[in-house]
Amino acid sequence: MKRFDSEDTIVALSTPYGKGAIAVVRMSGSQSLSLVNRLFSRQLKKQDHRRAVPGEIWTASRRQMLDECVTTFFQGPQSYTGEDLVEISCHGNPVIIDQIIQELIQLGARVAQPGEFTQRAFLNHKMDLSQAEAVAAVIEAKTRRGLACSLRQLEGGISQTIGSIRDELIQLASLLEINLDFNEDDIQVYEKKAVETRALNLLEQIDHLLHTYDYGRLYQEGVKLLLLGKPNVGKSSLLNMLAQKDRALVSDVPGTTRDYIEEFIQIEGFPIQIVDTAGIRETLDMIEDMGVKRALTHIESSDLVLAIFESHRQLDRDDCRFIEYLKSNVKGKVPFIVVLNKQDLGRDAGVLEHLHGLETLLVEVSAKTGANLPELKDRIKQTLLGDSAAEQEEIVITNARHKEALDLSRKALQKFVTGIQSGVDEVILASELRSALDYLGEIVGEISSEDLLNHIFGQFCIGK
Amino acid sequence: MYREVDVSRETQEVVLNRAYDIVIAGGGHAGIEAALAAARLGMRTALVTLRHDTIGKMSCNPAIGGLAKGHLVREIDALGGEMAKLTDAVGIHFKMLNKSKGPAVWSPRAQADRLAYARAAQRVILDQNNLKVIEASVTGLQVINGQVQAAVLNGNEVLPCRALILTCGTFLNGKIYIGLNTFASGRAGELPARGLTEALVDLGFVAGRLKTGTPPRIHRDSVDFTGLEEQKPDNPAVPFSFQTKGISRSQVSCFITYTRPETHELLKSGLDRSPMYTGMIHGTGPRYCPSIEDKVVRFADKERHQLFLEPEGINHPEIYVNGFATSLPEDIQLKALRSVPGMEKAQIIRLGYAVEYDFFPSYQVQHTLETHDIGGLYFAGQINGTSGYEEAAAQGLMAGINAALKLRQQDPLILDRSEAYIGVLIDDLINKTIMEPYRMFTSRAEFRLLLRHDNADLRLMDHGHRIGLLPGEVLEKMQLKQQRINSLLEKTAKINLSPVQFNPLAAEHKSTPISQSTPLRQLMRRPEIPLQALLEAGGVSNGYHDDELVHVEFITKYEGYLKRQKELVAKFKKIEERPIPADFDYRSVPSLSNESREKLLQVRPASLGQASRISGVRHSDITVLMIFLEKYARQKSDVSRETS
Ligand SMILES: Cc1cc2nc3c(=O)[nH]c(=O)nc-3n(C[C@H](O)[C@H](O)[C@H](O)COP(=O)(O)OP(=O)(O)OC[C@H]3O[C@@H](n4cnc5c(N)ncnc54)[C@H](O)[C@@H]3O)c2cc1C
Ligand SMILES: Nc1nc2c(ncn2[C@@H]2O[C@H](COP(=O)(O)OP(=O)(O)OP(=O)(O)O)[C@@H](O)[C@H]2O)c(=O)[nH]1
Ligand SMILES: [Mg+2]
């Protein structure tokens, strides 16, 4: 049975596995201090709260020194999780890390479930729901950019932005509610047109936020990029060039790559999973074998396709079949870029003719010299972002729960606007605004009926 | 002290020696409903009140109903309470408010003849079987093993009972303020009730202090109505009670006037002698019902404030100056009033004042209005921190019903938020931290579209009849209405209108004409065309009652919205039905914030849904609670599996 008891002391590596020179092993729970003292060369005390103490980590048997390290004790509740917590900063050698964790487990700690530190922090009121989700995202964010987004969210950026939208909604809603609850005379106390304009304004703000999700999600979850092309056109070379290392075997023998090769790289802050495939002949066979549909699902599971051709050679039948396939089956479903590789060897006169209709998607590069590679990267970024290139300082929606709540809120607000235009009953209008508010409340976790009355009492002269 | 009068003319001894099932302390609007409900449900009931001749007295504005409050009155009526009937009998100015807005917020309001209202209430009380009135002050109670045994009257007499309902209004240690003058009083001209607060605090209850105020009353003959805007009552008047056939009393108008900048200056000149502004009053007043000095200070840029001059009766000369609540000194009240058009020669009959009183923060009661800690002890009305006759009456009715049901060993009557404003009221009282006197607003009801005043009968009469307060023939009338509504709905679903039938109507109401025969149902969705006209055009025999037409029109026009509200209700019920076991120990949940834990321990919510509405309990705490309730449930099921 899965253990999930908050009484346990849990331990885990809290920095990315296999990355970085320094790794941090984190342990949380009432046993943390006594357990670390069984391994550490010095005896930490409660008074050492927040002090970085250098020393060595030994096995519990004290037969073998495992590593030199710095150990910091945080006394609960003044720690990340709100419990007693220890951080051991050691060298980023996976073998050593494993050994340290194993020793701690021998002594009685257990391995933390994914996200369990965060969960404890949340349960101990060290963070609110949207912060907790942001932390969960930090754990997953694989790149600088994703990290930056998550950090801003942690600092309450999301709550702030949504808070200000919510404030405006409350103001609008109170205008209607006042009319319903406090105005006994049948005169309208607000300007319909003004309210409509303000609502439209809000819609725009929400739309903008929602739009950021399209790429916010990409930052968060990463992008799958598929390299497709005939054998020997230079797919593996391009992969190596983009990844800046010799990841895939390159040779002039067609059919070198027999299987899929994946590599994680970063382009303009996007975490990208590049998938290098075997040559197109097999792919087209595959299309024939498994039927166009299944091939398409395969392509559809990627966010971007690089369709690669040789620039200096005349395109043959396979190339043409591939082009047809792109035009009829991929276009409009998955974005793709047509890459003419080996540009250093010159350009065949007929190539462009065959690519008629795809000119705007064309980039000429050389995987050998690296020529035009920046342009390709740029094109990749543009294609992914569409016209919504993210600005550096912006709040980006990266969380599906937030997106859904915003979506619903938007829908309600839209109905409000249509309703006000077509003269729908005010009670209905008010209830649309109320649902719009409630959905936003789901993100920041607040209740609105009381807020509304408070606002009314504070701002308006009501009551006979 | 007080005379003890047995108004039913039995000897005092007989009255006091007799054991009652239910004793009610207080003959205000809460007390009346509680006493009548209890007696009508067969309980031997005693209504103990300070003075029998103030039973049913309207302390403030003699108006019943109004926005959201009108809904409460209709609901009280549907359950078998008295307030609506009393109002219909003595109303002198009926008006349906919010008529230009959606039917969900239409609210009936009526001004009553103040003296006639009290007399009518006294008559009903005196005529009621099983009900005795005792003129005395309840000063304490006897409790054994956490169970009420008796009320203590005037400090020494013991009145045994099985349940005690406290409806003391503004009387507990009441203190009136007029300028810098202050004196002990529960209401103008009446003494406060002493001793009871202290007795309850000794038993462990927490008391707080609130404040409210009232405007001066002026003599009708001193007002010059010429030039003032007249507000006529509705004609015909729509009665409050589903059982009233029509309103027979003659109706009067109200008049509207406005303060002037000069008025504001005069008011401000008295602030240094204002009990509010000099800090003499500690109790919190209602923000939605500010005094005129408050309005002038807080909304300094408003050039004028509207005042309503409302007659307090047909045969007595008092005029209630609605909008002019004040506790400023006498000289200022008079000068300021006289600066208002129409009132240049105003004569004050009674001064405006503020009253401060004890209340018991209502987290101390459960949904039945029985206190958590003492069995058989109920709080209802202003003692729970509410304000308003209707709020008081609604609670009184529910307390009376539930005290009786408990003694009859039947299930309690608890209305939920999706079914009645009364449900919203009581649920809010229990879960919200009451910082100021609580008044009902339609915006407090999340299912506002479903809770209209005109469908209170459809919503609640089954309950009223089941518990035994509503006569069978009234229920049958409601059932008939329901049938007629259903049949009208069926008809409108079947009938089609041809262009010939419809297009003249379309032209008349600026609607788009049709080119082919169209279902009536569909045409009913057009907001611009009244249902009545459509029915006539479709040849559907009319003769439907207004309520029925409103209902049918509403549910057809807003079908989609209503469906969504119903879905929300279902969602609400789902979390509402996740019970929190009575023995659940919040102290065993280390991760709850201290504030939330305290609140949860205080309120002791019955369900997760209720917990989520307690003010001060954070969203994340509910998530935490969910986790721990799940854990608790698993442990329980493990244990039961092991033991079985
Ligand atoms: C000055 C003033 C201003 C108000 N202003 C407003 C307003 O602006 N808006 C609004 O909505 N409402 C207002 N109200 C409130 C409204 O009048 C009350 O909310 C409503 O009457 C409360 O009903 P109740 O039954 O709880 O108590 P009440 O109507 O106050 O009745 C209490 C009854 O209990 C009796 N009693 C009290 N203590 C004892 C005891 N120990 N033993 C025996 N009998 C006892 C009293 O004699 C009285 O009959 C105001 C009230 C006052 C006094
Ligand atoms: N001149 C030149 N040669 C290139 C370029 N890109 C790739 N090549 C060469 O083309 C040959 C094939 O390259 P690969 O990268 O193995 O091609 P591939 O598409 O992965 O081939 P398969 O895995 O066999 O399908 C190698 O000899 C590369 O050195 C380029 O831009 N310019
Ligand atoms: Mg290859």
Coordinates of N, CA and C in Angstrom, one line a residue, chain B residues 524-643:
Chain B
M524 N -42.8 33.1 -26.8 CA -42.8 33.5 -25.4 C -41.5 34.0 -24.9
R525 N -40.4 33.6 -25.6 CA -39.1 34.0 -25.2 C -38.8 35.4 -25.5
R526 N -39.6 36.0 -26.3 CA -39.4 37.4 -26.7 C -39.7 38.3 -25.5
P527 N -38.7 39.0 -25.0 CA -39.0 39.8 -23.8 C -40.0 40.9 -24.0
E528 N -40.2 41.3 -25.3 CA -41.0 42.5 -25.5 C -42.5 42.3 -25.5
I529 N -42.9 41.0 -25.6 CA -44.3 40.8 -25.7 C -44.9 40.1 -24.5
P530 N -45.9 40.7 -23.9 CA -46.4 40.1 -22.6 C -47.2 38.8 -22.9
L531 N -47.0 37.9 -22.0 CA -47.6 36.6 -22.2 C -49.1 36.7 -22.4
Q532 N -49.8 37.5 -21.6 CA -51.2 37.6 -21.7 C -51.7 37.9 -23.2
A533 N -51.0 38.8 -23.8 CA -51.4 39.1 -25.2 C -51.1 37.9 -26.1
L534 N -50.1 37.2 -25.9 CA -49.8 36.0 -26.7 C -50.9 35.0 -26.6
L535 N -51.3 34.8 -25.3 CA -52.3 33.8 -25.1 C -53.6 34.1 -25.8
E536 N -53.9 35.4 -25.7 CA -55.1 35.8 -26.4 C -55.0 35.6 -27.9
A537 N -53.9 36.0 -28.4 CA -53.7 35.8 -29.9 C -53.8 34.3 -30.2
G538 N -53.3 33.4 -29.3 CA -53.4 32.0 -29.6 C -54.7 31.4 -29.3
G539 N -55.6 32.2 -28.8 CA -56.9 31.7 -28.4 C -56.9 30.8 -27.2
V540 N -55.9 30.9 -26.4 CA -55.9 30.1 -25.1 C -56.8 30.8 -24.2
S541 N -57.8 30.1 -23.7 CA -58.8 30.8 -22.8 C -58.0 31.4 -21.6
N542 N -58.2 32.6 -21.4 CA -57.4 33.2 -20.3 C -58.1 33.0 -19.0
G543 N -58.0 33.8 -18.0 CA -58.6 33.6 -16.7 C -57.5 33.0 -15.8
Y544 N -56.3 33.0 -16.3 CA -55.2 32.6 -15.4 C -54.9 33.7 -14.4
H545 N -54.5 33.3 -13.2 CA -54.2 34.3 -12.2 C -52.8 34.9 -12.5
D546 N -52.6 36.1 -12.1 CA -51.3 36.8 -12.4 C -50.1 36.0 -12.0
D547 N -50.2 35.4 -10.8 CA -49.1 34.6 -10.3 C -48.7 33.5 -11.2
E548 N -49.8 32.9 -11.8 CA -49.6 31.8 -12.7 C -48.9 32.2 -14.0
L549 N -49.4 33.4 -14.5 CA -48.8 33.9 -15.7 C -47.3 34.3 -15.5
V550 N -47.1 34.9 -14.4 CA -45.7 35.3 -14.1 C -44.8 34.1 -14.1
H551 N -45.3 33.1 -13.4 CA -44.5 31.9 -13.3 C -44.2 31.2 -14.6
V552 N -45.3 31.1 -15.4 CA -45.1 30.4 -16.7 C -44.2 31.3 -17.6
E553 N -44.4 32.5 -17.6 CA -43.6 33.4 -18.4 C -42.1 33.3 -18.0
F554 N -41.9 33.4 -16.7 CA -40.6 33.3 -16.2 C -39.8 32.1 -16.5
I555 N -40.5 30.9 -16.3 CA -39.8 29.7 -16.5 C -39.6 29.4 -18.0
T556 N -40.4 30.0 -18.9 CA -40.2 29.8 -20.3 C -39.1 30.7 -20.8
K557 N -39.2 32.0 -20.4 CA -38.2 33.0 -20.9 C -36.8 32.6 -20.4
Y558 N -36.7 32.1 -19.2 CA -35.4 31.9 -18.6 C -35.0 30.5 -18.4
E559 N -35.6 29.6 -19.3 CA -35.4 28.2 -19.2 C -33.9 27.8 -19.0
G560 N -33.1 28.4 -19.8 CA -31.7 28.0 -19.8 C -31.0 28.4 -18.5
Y561 N -31.3 29.6 -18.0 CA -30.7 30.1 -16.8 C -31.2 29.2 -15.6
L562 N -32.5 28.9 -15.6 CA -33.0 28.2 -14.5 C -32.4 26.8 -14.5
K563 N -32.2 26.2 -15.7 CA -31.6 24.9 -15.7 C -30.2 25.0 -15.1
R564 N -29.5 26.0 -15.4 CA -28.1 26.1 -14.9 C -28.2 26.3 -13.3
Q565 N -29.1 27.1 -12.9 CA -29.2 27.3 -11.4 C -29.5 25.9 -10.8
K566 N -30.4 25.2 -11.4 CA -30.7 23.9 -10.8 C -29.5 22.9 -10.8
E567 N -28.7 23.1 -11.8 CA -27.4 22.3 -11.8 C -26.6 22.7 -10.7
L568 N -26.5 24.0 -10.5 CA -25.7 24.5 -9.3 C -26.3 24.0 -8.0
V569 N -27.6 24.0 -7.9 CA -28.2 23.5 -6.7 C -27.8 22.0 -6.5
A570 N -27.8 21.3 -7.5 CA -27.4 19.9 -7.4 C -25.9 19.8 -6.9
K571 N -25.1 20.6 -7.5 CA -23.7 20.6 -7.1 C -23.6 21.0 -5.6
F572 N -24.3 22.0 -5.2 CA -24.4 22.5 -3.9 C -24.8 21.4 -2.9
K573 N -25.8 20.7 -3.3 CA -26.3 19.7 -2.4 C -25.3 18.5 -2.2
K574 N -24.5 18.3 -3.3 CA -23.6 17.2 -3.2 C -22.6 17.5 -2.1
I575 N -22.0 18.7 -2.1 CA -21.0 19.0 -1.1 C -21.7 19.2 0.3
E576 N -23.0 19.7 0.2 CA -23.8 19.8 1.4 C -24.0 18.5 2.1
E577 N -24.1 17.5 1.2 CA -24.4 16.2 1.8 C -23.1 15.4 2.2
R578 N -22.0 16.1 2.2 CA -20.8 15.4 2.7 C -20.7 15.7 4.2
P579 N -21.3 14.8 5.1 CA -21.4 15.2 6.5 C -20.0 15.2 7.2
I580 N -19.9 16.1 8.2 CA -18.8 16.0 9.1 C -19.3 15.4 10.3
P581 N -18.7 14.2 10.7 CA -19.2 13.5 11.9 C -19.2 14.4 13.1
A582 N -20.2 14.2 14.0 CA -20.3 15.1 15.2 C -19.0 14.9 16.0
D583 N -18.4 13.7 16.0 CA -17.3 13.5 16.9 C -16.0 13.9 16.2
F584 N -16.0 14.5 15.0 CA -14.8 14.8 14.3 C -14.0 15.8 15.2
D585 N -12.7 15.5 15.4 CA -11.9 16.4 16.2 C -11.0 17.3 15.4
Y586 N -11.4 18.5 15.3 CA -10.6 19.5 14.5 C -9.2 19.6 15.1
R587 N -9.0 19.3 16.4 CA -7.7 19.4 16.9 C -6.7 18.3 16.4
S588 N -7.3 17.3 15.8 CA -6.5 16.2 15.2 C -6.0 16.6 13.8
V589 N -6.4 17.7 13.3 CA -5.9 18.2 12.0 C -4.9 19.3 12.2
P590 N -3.6 18.9 12.3 CA -2.6 19.9 12.7 C -2.5 21.0 11.6
S591 N -2.8 20.7 10.4 CA -2.5 21.7 9.4 C -3.6 22.8 9.2
L592 N -4.7 22.7 10.0 CA -5.6 23.8 9.9 C -5.1 25.0 10.5
S593 N -5.4 26.2 10.0 CA -4.9 27.4 10.6 C -5.6 27.6 11.9
N594 N -5.0 28.3 12.8 CA -5.6 28.5 14.1 C -6.9 29.1 14.0
E595 N -7.0 30.1 13.2 CA -8.2 30.9 13.1 C -9.4 30.0 12.6
S596 N -9.0 29.2 11.6 CA -10.1 28.3 11.0 C -10.5 27.3 12.0
R597 N -9.5 26.7 12.7 CA -9.8 25.7 13.7 C -10.8 26.2 14.8
E598 N -10.5 27.4 15.2 CA -11.3 28.1 16.2 C -12.8 28.2 15.7
K599 N -12.8 28.7 14.5 CA -14.2 28.9 13.9 C -14.9 27.6 13.7
L600 N -14.2 26.6 13.3 CA -14.9 25.3 13.1 C -15.4 24.7 14.4
L601 N -14.5 24.9 15.4 CA -14.9 24.4 16.8 C -16.1 25.2 17.3
Q602 N -16.2 26.5 16.9 CA -17.3 27.3 17.4 C -18.6 26.9 16.7
V603 N -18.5 26.8 15.4 CA -19.7 26.6 14.6 C -20.1 25.2 14.6
R604 N -19.2 24.3 14.6 CA -19.4 22.8 14.5 C -20.3 22.5 13.3
P605 N -19.8 22.8 12.1 CA -20.6 22.6 10.9 C -21.0 21.1 10.7
A606 N -22.2 21.0 10.2 CA -22.7 19.6 10.0 C -22.2 19.0 8.7
S607 N -21.8 19.8 7.8 CA -21.3 19.3 6.5 C -20.2 20.1 6.0
L608 N -19.5 19.5 5.0 CA -18.4 20.2 4.4 C -18.9 21.5 3.7
G609 N -20.1 21.4 3.1 CA -20.7 22.6 2.5 C -20.8 23.7 3.5
Q610 N -21.3 23.4 4.6 CA -21.5 24.4 5.6 C -20.2 25.0 6.1
A611 N -19.2 24.1 6.2 CA -17.9 24.5 6.7 C -17.3 25.5 5.7
S612 N -17.6 25.3 4.4 CA -17.0 26.2 3.4 C -17.7 27.6 3.4
R613 N -18.8 27.7 4.1 CA -19.4 29.0 4.2 C -19.1 29.8 5.4
I614 N -18.4 29.2 6.3 CA -18.1 29.8 7.6 C -17.1 31.0 7.3
S615 N -17.4 32.2 7.8 CA -16.5 33.2 7.4 C -15.2 33.0 8.3
G616 N -14.1 33.3 7.6 CA -12.8 33.1 8.3 C -12.2 31.7 8.1
V617 N -13.0 30.8 7.5 CA -12.4 29.5 7.2 C -11.9 29.6 5.7
R618 N -10.6 29.4 5.6 CA -10.0 29.6 4.3 C -10.3 28.5 3.3
H619 N -10.3 28.8 2.0 CA -10.4 27.9 1.0 C -9.5 26.7 1.2
S620 N -8.2 27.0 1.5 CA -7.3 25.9 1.6 C -7.6 25.0 2.8
D621 N -8.3 25.6 3.8 CA -8.6 24.8 4.9 C -9.7 23.7 4.6
I622 N -10.5 24.1 3.6 CA -11.5 23.2 3.2 C -10.9 22.0 2.5
T623 N -9.9 22.3 1.6 CA -9.1 21.3 1.0 C -8.5 20.3 2.0
V624 N -7.9 21.0 3.0 CA -7.3 20.2 4.1 C -8.3 19.3 4.8
L625 N -9.5 19.9 5.1 CA -10.5 19.2 5.8 C -10.9 18.0 4.9
M626 N -11.1 18.2 3.6 CA -11.5 17.1 2.7 C -10.5 16.0 2.9
I627 N -9.2 16.3 2.9 CA -8.2 15.2 3.0 C -8.4 14.5 4.3
F628 N -8.6 15.2 5.4 CA -8.6 14.6 6.7 C -9.9 13.8 6.9
L629 N -11.0 14.4 6.3 CA -12.3 13.7 6.5 C -12.2 12.3 5.7
E630 N -11.5 12.3 4.6 CA -11.3 11.1 3.8 C -10.5 10.1 4.7
K631 N -9.5 10.6 5.3 CA -8.7 9.8 6.1 C -9.5 9.2 7.3
Y632 N -10.3 10.1 7.9 CA -11.1 9.7 9.0 C -12.1 8.6 8.6
A633 N -12.7 8.8 7.4 CA -13.7 7.9 6.9 C -13.0 6.5 6.7
R634 N -11.8 6.6 6.1 CA -11.1 5.3 5.9 C -10.7 4.6 7.1
Q635 N -10.3 5.4 8.1 CA -10.0 4.7 9.4 C -11.2 4.0 10.0
K636 N -12.3 4.8 9.9 CA -13.6 4.2 10.4 C -13.9 2.9 9.7
S637 N -13.8 2.9 8.4 CA -14.2 1.7 7.7 C -13.2 0.6 8.0
D638 N -11.9 0.9 8.2 CA -11.0 -0.1 8.6 C -11.4 -0.7 9.9
V639 N -11.7 0.2 10.9 CA -12.1 -0.3 12.2 C -13.3 -1.2 12.1
S640 N -14.3 -0.8 11.3 CA -15.5 -1.6 11.3 C -15.3 -2.9 10.6
R641 N -14.4 -2.9 9.6 CA -14.1 -4.1 9.0 C -13.4 -5.1 9.9
E642 N -12.5 -4.5 10.7 CA -11.8 -5.4 11.7 C -12.7 -5.9 12.8
T643 N -13.7 -5.1 13.2 CA -14.5 -5.6 14.3 C -15.6 -6.5 13.8

